[in-house]
XYZ file of C-alpha atoms in Angstrom:
340
model
C -16.337 46.485 12.189
C -17.751 42.914 12.663
C -16.657 42.904 16.299
C -18.290 46.222 17.140
C -21.423 45.348 15.221
C -21.713 42.088 17.155
C -21.195 43.691 20.582
C -23.472 46.645 19.907
C -26.174 44.831 17.947
C -29.640 46.171 18.815
C -30.887 42.643 19.613
C -27.764 41.692 21.668
C -28.893 39.800 24.781
C -25.659 38.092 25.678
C -24.769 39.271 29.212
C -21.094 38.804 28.498
C -21.177 41.176 25.482
C -23.463 43.625 27.234
C -20.995 43.844 30.086
C -18.179 44.271 27.599
C -19.830 47.425 26.212
C -18.902 49.281 29.468
C -15.198 48.816 28.597
C -15.299 49.887 24.885
C -15.739 53.195 23.103
C -19.323 53.613 22.070
C -19.990 52.491 18.486
C -22.048 54.648 16.135
C -21.871 52.543 13.005
C -19.716 53.446 10.047
C -19.086 56.567 8.023
C -18.292 56.966 4.347
C -17.314 59.989 2.321
C -19.586 60.744 -0.634
C -16.473 60.997 -2.794
C -15.254 57.487 -1.730
C -18.392 55.512 -0.761
C -16.533 52.241 -0.586
C -14.080 53.452 2.049
C -15.640 52.634 5.376
C -14.611 54.205 8.667
C -15.627 53.095 12.104
C -17.389 55.916 13.948
C -16.417 55.637 17.581
C -16.832 57.725 20.685
C -13.968 60.193 21.160
C -13.084 59.303 24.758
C -10.721 62.309 24.949
C -13.403 64.832 24.117
C -14.404 65.859 27.662
C -10.882 66.428 28.876
C -9.215 69.843 28.801
C -5.641 68.568 28.705
C -5.971 64.851 27.927
C -2.994 62.616 28.664
C -3.222 59.549 26.362
C -1.508 56.140 26.348
C -1.989 53.102 24.158
C -0.854 49.780 25.747
C -1.038 46.528 23.783
C -2.072 43.686 26.093
C -1.340 39.941 25.916
C 1.601 37.574 25.688
C 1.297 37.225 21.896
C 0.788 40.002 19.321
C -0.016 37.546 16.521
C -3.109 35.386 16.156
C -3.139 31.631 15.775
C -3.535 31.866 11.971
C -0.563 34.159 11.405
C 2.141 32.881 9.107
C 5.478 31.851 10.556
C 6.988 34.916 8.926
C 4.436 37.121 10.728
C 5.072 35.409 14.045
C 8.870 35.748 13.726
C 8.415 39.442 12.753
C 6.203 40.206 15.802
C 8.510 38.336 18.222
C 11.546 40.106 16.825
C 9.919 43.500 17.364
C 9.441 42.946 21.093
C 10.926 39.628 22.366
C 9.788 40.396 25.899
C 6.061 40.402 25.001
C 5.479 36.945 26.347
C 7.238 37.625 29.640
C 6.057 41.176 30.294
C 2.566 40.728 28.805
C 2.077 44.264 27.595
C 3.768 46.860 25.333
C 3.528 50.650 25.436
C 2.691 51.661 21.859
C 2.708 55.367 22.551
C 1.853 58.059 25.005
C 1.297 61.805 25.164
C 1.767 63.585 28.512
C 0.762 67.118 29.510
C 3.494 69.145 31.289
C 2.049 71.686 33.725
C 4.860 74.196 33.833
C 5.494 74.433 30.056
C 1.781 74.076 29.211
C 2.865 71.674 26.480
C 2.875 67.982 25.632
C 5.664 65.424 25.504
C 5.076 62.367 23.249
C 6.661 58.930 23.176
C 6.296 56.600 20.185
C 6.358 52.859 19.799
C 10.125 52.787 19.598
C 10.262 54.148 23.110
C 7.936 51.396 24.331
C 9.871 48.632 22.620
C 13.041 49.876 24.332
C 11.584 49.171 27.813
C 13.027 46.107 29.500
C 12.088 44.121 32.578
C 14.138 46.423 34.813
C 13.045 49.664 33.191
C 9.355 49.003 32.495
C 8.207 50.553 35.801
C 10.098 53.784 35.307
C 9.144 53.877 31.625
C 5.474 53.545 32.399
C 5.624 56.013 35.274
C 6.418 58.859 32.810
C 2.861 58.720 31.658
C 1.736 59.884 35.131
C 4.524 62.464 35.712
C 3.471 65.975 34.712
C 6.803 67.724 35.217
C 6.005 68.756 38.795
C 4.335 65.778 40.415
C 3.524 62.151 40.046
C -0.258 61.958 39.424
C -1.018 59.269 42.002
C -4.774 60.106 41.778
C -4.702 59.120 38.089
C -2.710 55.970 38.864
C -5.181 54.888 41.545
C -8.203 55.486 39.250
C -6.458 53.658 36.370
C -5.856 50.655 38.668
C -9.575 50.546 39.556
C -10.564 50.642 35.883
C -8.102 47.953 34.839
C -9.299 45.792 37.734
C -12.772 46.015 36.327
C -11.618 44.878 32.948
C -9.746 42.006 34.581
C -12.916 40.905 36.302
C -14.678 40.750 32.980
C -11.929 38.607 31.528
C -11.894 36.272 34.491
C -15.639 35.815 34.125
C -15.807 35.029 30.436
C -14.562 32.174 28.292
C -16.022 32.859 24.848
C -13.578 35.379 23.330
C -9.834 35.559 22.957
C -8.049 38.775 21.980
C -4.808 39.215 20.136
C -2.954 42.521 19.385
C -5.635 44.407 21.247
C -4.932 47.463 23.430
C -6.041 49.473 26.352
C -6.411 53.218 25.835
C -5.681 55.282 28.963
C -6.840 58.878 29.228
C -6.636 61.201 32.244
C -7.046 64.916 32.812
C -3.663 66.560 32.607
C -4.698 69.538 34.654
C -3.813 68.525 38.222
C -6.602 68.368 40.835
C -6.707 71.174 43.409
C -5.561 70.532 46.937
C -7.949 71.076 49.830
C -6.465 74.576 50.154
C -7.247 75.355 46.594
C -3.622 75.099 45.426
C -2.408 72.820 42.643
C -0.718 69.740 43.945
C 3.038 69.825 43.763
C 5.455 66.973 44.018
C 8.844 66.264 42.516
C 10.818 69.302 41.442
C 11.284 70.060 37.752
C 14.942 69.029 37.994
C 13.952 65.445 38.559
C 12.389 65.113 35.094
C 13.855 62.192 33.247
C 16.643 63.176 30.963
C 15.176 61.329 27.981
C 11.908 63.227 27.913
C 12.273 63.579 24.156
C 9.537 65.702 22.585
C 7.696 64.733 19.406
C 5.072 66.658 17.654
C 1.654 64.996 18.321
C -0.503 64.144 15.379
C -3.983 65.543 16.123
C -6.940 64.180 14.304
C -10.483 65.651 14.301
C -13.638 63.589 14.266
C -16.125 64.201 11.510
C -19.661 64.805 12.749
C -21.463 65.020 9.395
C -22.557 62.504 6.731
C -23.025 59.607 9.157
C -24.472 56.687 7.219
C -26.014 53.415 8.200
C -24.350 50.748 6.155
C -26.267 47.770 4.868
C -24.212 44.822 6.089
C -25.719 41.493 4.937
C -23.559 39.404 7.227
C -24.241 37.293 10.225
C -22.170 38.809 13.005
C -21.797 35.538 14.902
C -18.661 34.140 16.414
C -18.678 31.377 13.888
C -18.682 33.895 11.028
C -15.843 35.855 12.605
C -13.879 32.673 13.030
C -14.438 31.654 9.421
C -13.372 35.078 8.141
C -10.140 34.866 10.077
C -9.339 31.521 8.471
C -9.916 32.980 5.055
C -7.991 36.177 5.849
C -9.255 39.733 6.111
C -7.959 42.888 4.607
C -6.877 45.324 7.260
C -6.678 49.061 7.252
C -4.793 51.768 9.103
C -6.292 52.674 12.485
C -4.332 55.807 13.168
C -2.544 57.016 16.262
C -3.667 56.833 19.876
C -6.147 59.667 19.453
C -7.772 58.355 16.308
C -11.461 57.364 16.324
C -11.800 55.142 13.298
C -10.070 53.118 10.541
C -10.158 53.325 6.782
C -10.825 50.236 4.720
C -8.539 50.850 1.777
C -5.240 52.176 3.135
C -2.564 50.765 0.772
C 0.001 50.773 3.560
C -1.664 49.442 6.691
C 0.320 49.443 9.919
C 0.214 46.192 11.921
C 0.041 47.587 15.433
C -3.437 49.161 15.260
C -5.733 48.013 12.556
C -9.394 47.280 11.819
C -11.241 44.761 9.757
C -12.340 46.055 6.391
C -15.210 44.601 4.355
C -15.275 46.399 0.941
C -18.523 46.381 -1.012
C -20.834 46.474 2.032
C -22.117 49.970 1.453
C -25.777 50.216 0.535
C -26.736 51.602 -2.844
C -28.276 54.705 -1.261
C -25.981 56.979 0.627
C -28.175 59.247 2.801
C -26.776 62.596 3.917
C -27.077 63.493 7.549
C -27.266 61.340 10.639
C -28.930 57.972 10.655
C -26.859 56.134 13.227
C -28.664 56.830 16.521
C -27.722 60.432 17.218
C -24.882 62.903 17.055
C -21.817 61.688 18.980
C -21.724 64.646 21.315
C -25.283 63.885 22.449
C -24.392 60.342 23.486
C -21.075 60.642 25.274
C -21.328 59.179 28.747
C -19.019 61.147 30.973
C -19.561 59.004 34.060
C -17.548 56.225 35.517
C -17.492 53.065 33.418
C -16.176 50.505 35.919
C -17.962 48.058 38.076
C -18.503 49.392 41.595
C -18.067 52.949 42.738
C -14.493 54.150 43.518
C -13.862 56.442 46.399
C -14.316 60.160 45.653
C -10.702 61.046 46.304
C -9.541 58.829 43.449
C -11.278 61.087 40.953
C -11.998 58.061 38.827
C -14.330 60.139 36.659
C -11.250 62.005 35.430
C -9.729 58.782 34.002
C -10.868 56.549 31.132
C -9.478 53.092 30.359
C -11.078 51.510 27.309
C -10.341 48.407 25.265
C -9.519 49.155 21.594
C -8.288 47.426 18.434
C -10.225 44.269 17.638
C -8.951 43.055 14.310
C -7.931 39.768 15.871
C -10.697 38.461 18.165
C -11.499 34.726 18.157
C -14.219 32.587 19.676
C -12.966 30.470 22.525
C -14.013 27.853 25.029
C -11.552 28.881 27.756
C -10.327 31.999 29.505
C -7.990 34.324 27.618
C -4.963 33.552 29.725
C -2.579 35.663 27.634
C -4.625 38.807 28.103
C -5.298 38.022 31.757
C -1.510 37.554 32.283
C -0.877 40.943 30.714
C -3.521 42.702 32.773
C -2.236 41.209 36.037
C 1.376 42.291 35.322
C 0.250 45.683 34.244
C -1.650 46.113 37.532
C 1.422 44.929 39.426
C 3.567 47.577 37.727
C 1.006 50.290 38.354
C 0.878 49.336 42.019
C 4.654 49.576 42.183
C 4.579 53.059 40.640
C 1.864 54.142 43.058
C 3.817 53.026 46.158
C 7.366 53.978 44.979
């Protein structure tokens, strides 16, 4: 919440943070249920909303999934979960892929991602772009352009370092029509990987009512964020790859996707109705969010790549080399998939 409030502050004039807004979900303040006013939820743009058959993937980026103030026990735990994080630089936390012929979804959880090794990471990642009949090279190309834009931002800034943060990929599962008006076809169904295990997706709906502006008497400066990290923050569950917010009082938080929680920051008056800008559906920007204009044939507008999960962001005086390493290796793998 502190991170989003800092980046989206009304008086924000930092060019670095203003550029960063292009790569994040839009932030609409916080939401609290009248029954539980002290449980705060981030209210974020649902980047999947405009897609008919959204294919979704959550990829943790960076060489370390623990921050500098993590205990040795926490560090050992994270390293044990995925020893290749430092070498590969990213980890697939989950994905949900639309299959054209069956008109259904196949989902892969974090255990699938942690099972990907150096020699299987390319094929494992390529499943996200395979719809049962073809490899969606248009979506791969557009994803590459968007990740390149994020890489440019990281290479141009030296004031923030991100740990355990992710990229959220979304593309339209309905294949684009060919020039003749026919759906594109590629690999036959018999080439589908044998381990396309199907899991039931966990759908979550976004609340549109009772949006509240929370009185937050804190200085959202980098120094304050830094100090809070040193003191320790309570973290809450963020949900799965389609979630749009995080609760502040989850007794069993998961460590892969979490948000800062600051109990006791709700104002005494809880207004009903919207007081955070406007309704979400009125503010969704459906255009391209990258720098520069991709070629029309890439259909970049049918792909979203957004940065998510900011419970471990620190002020810095140098480039975030761990995140940059992960982005570059991810781009390399995507290029390999595109040209295989």
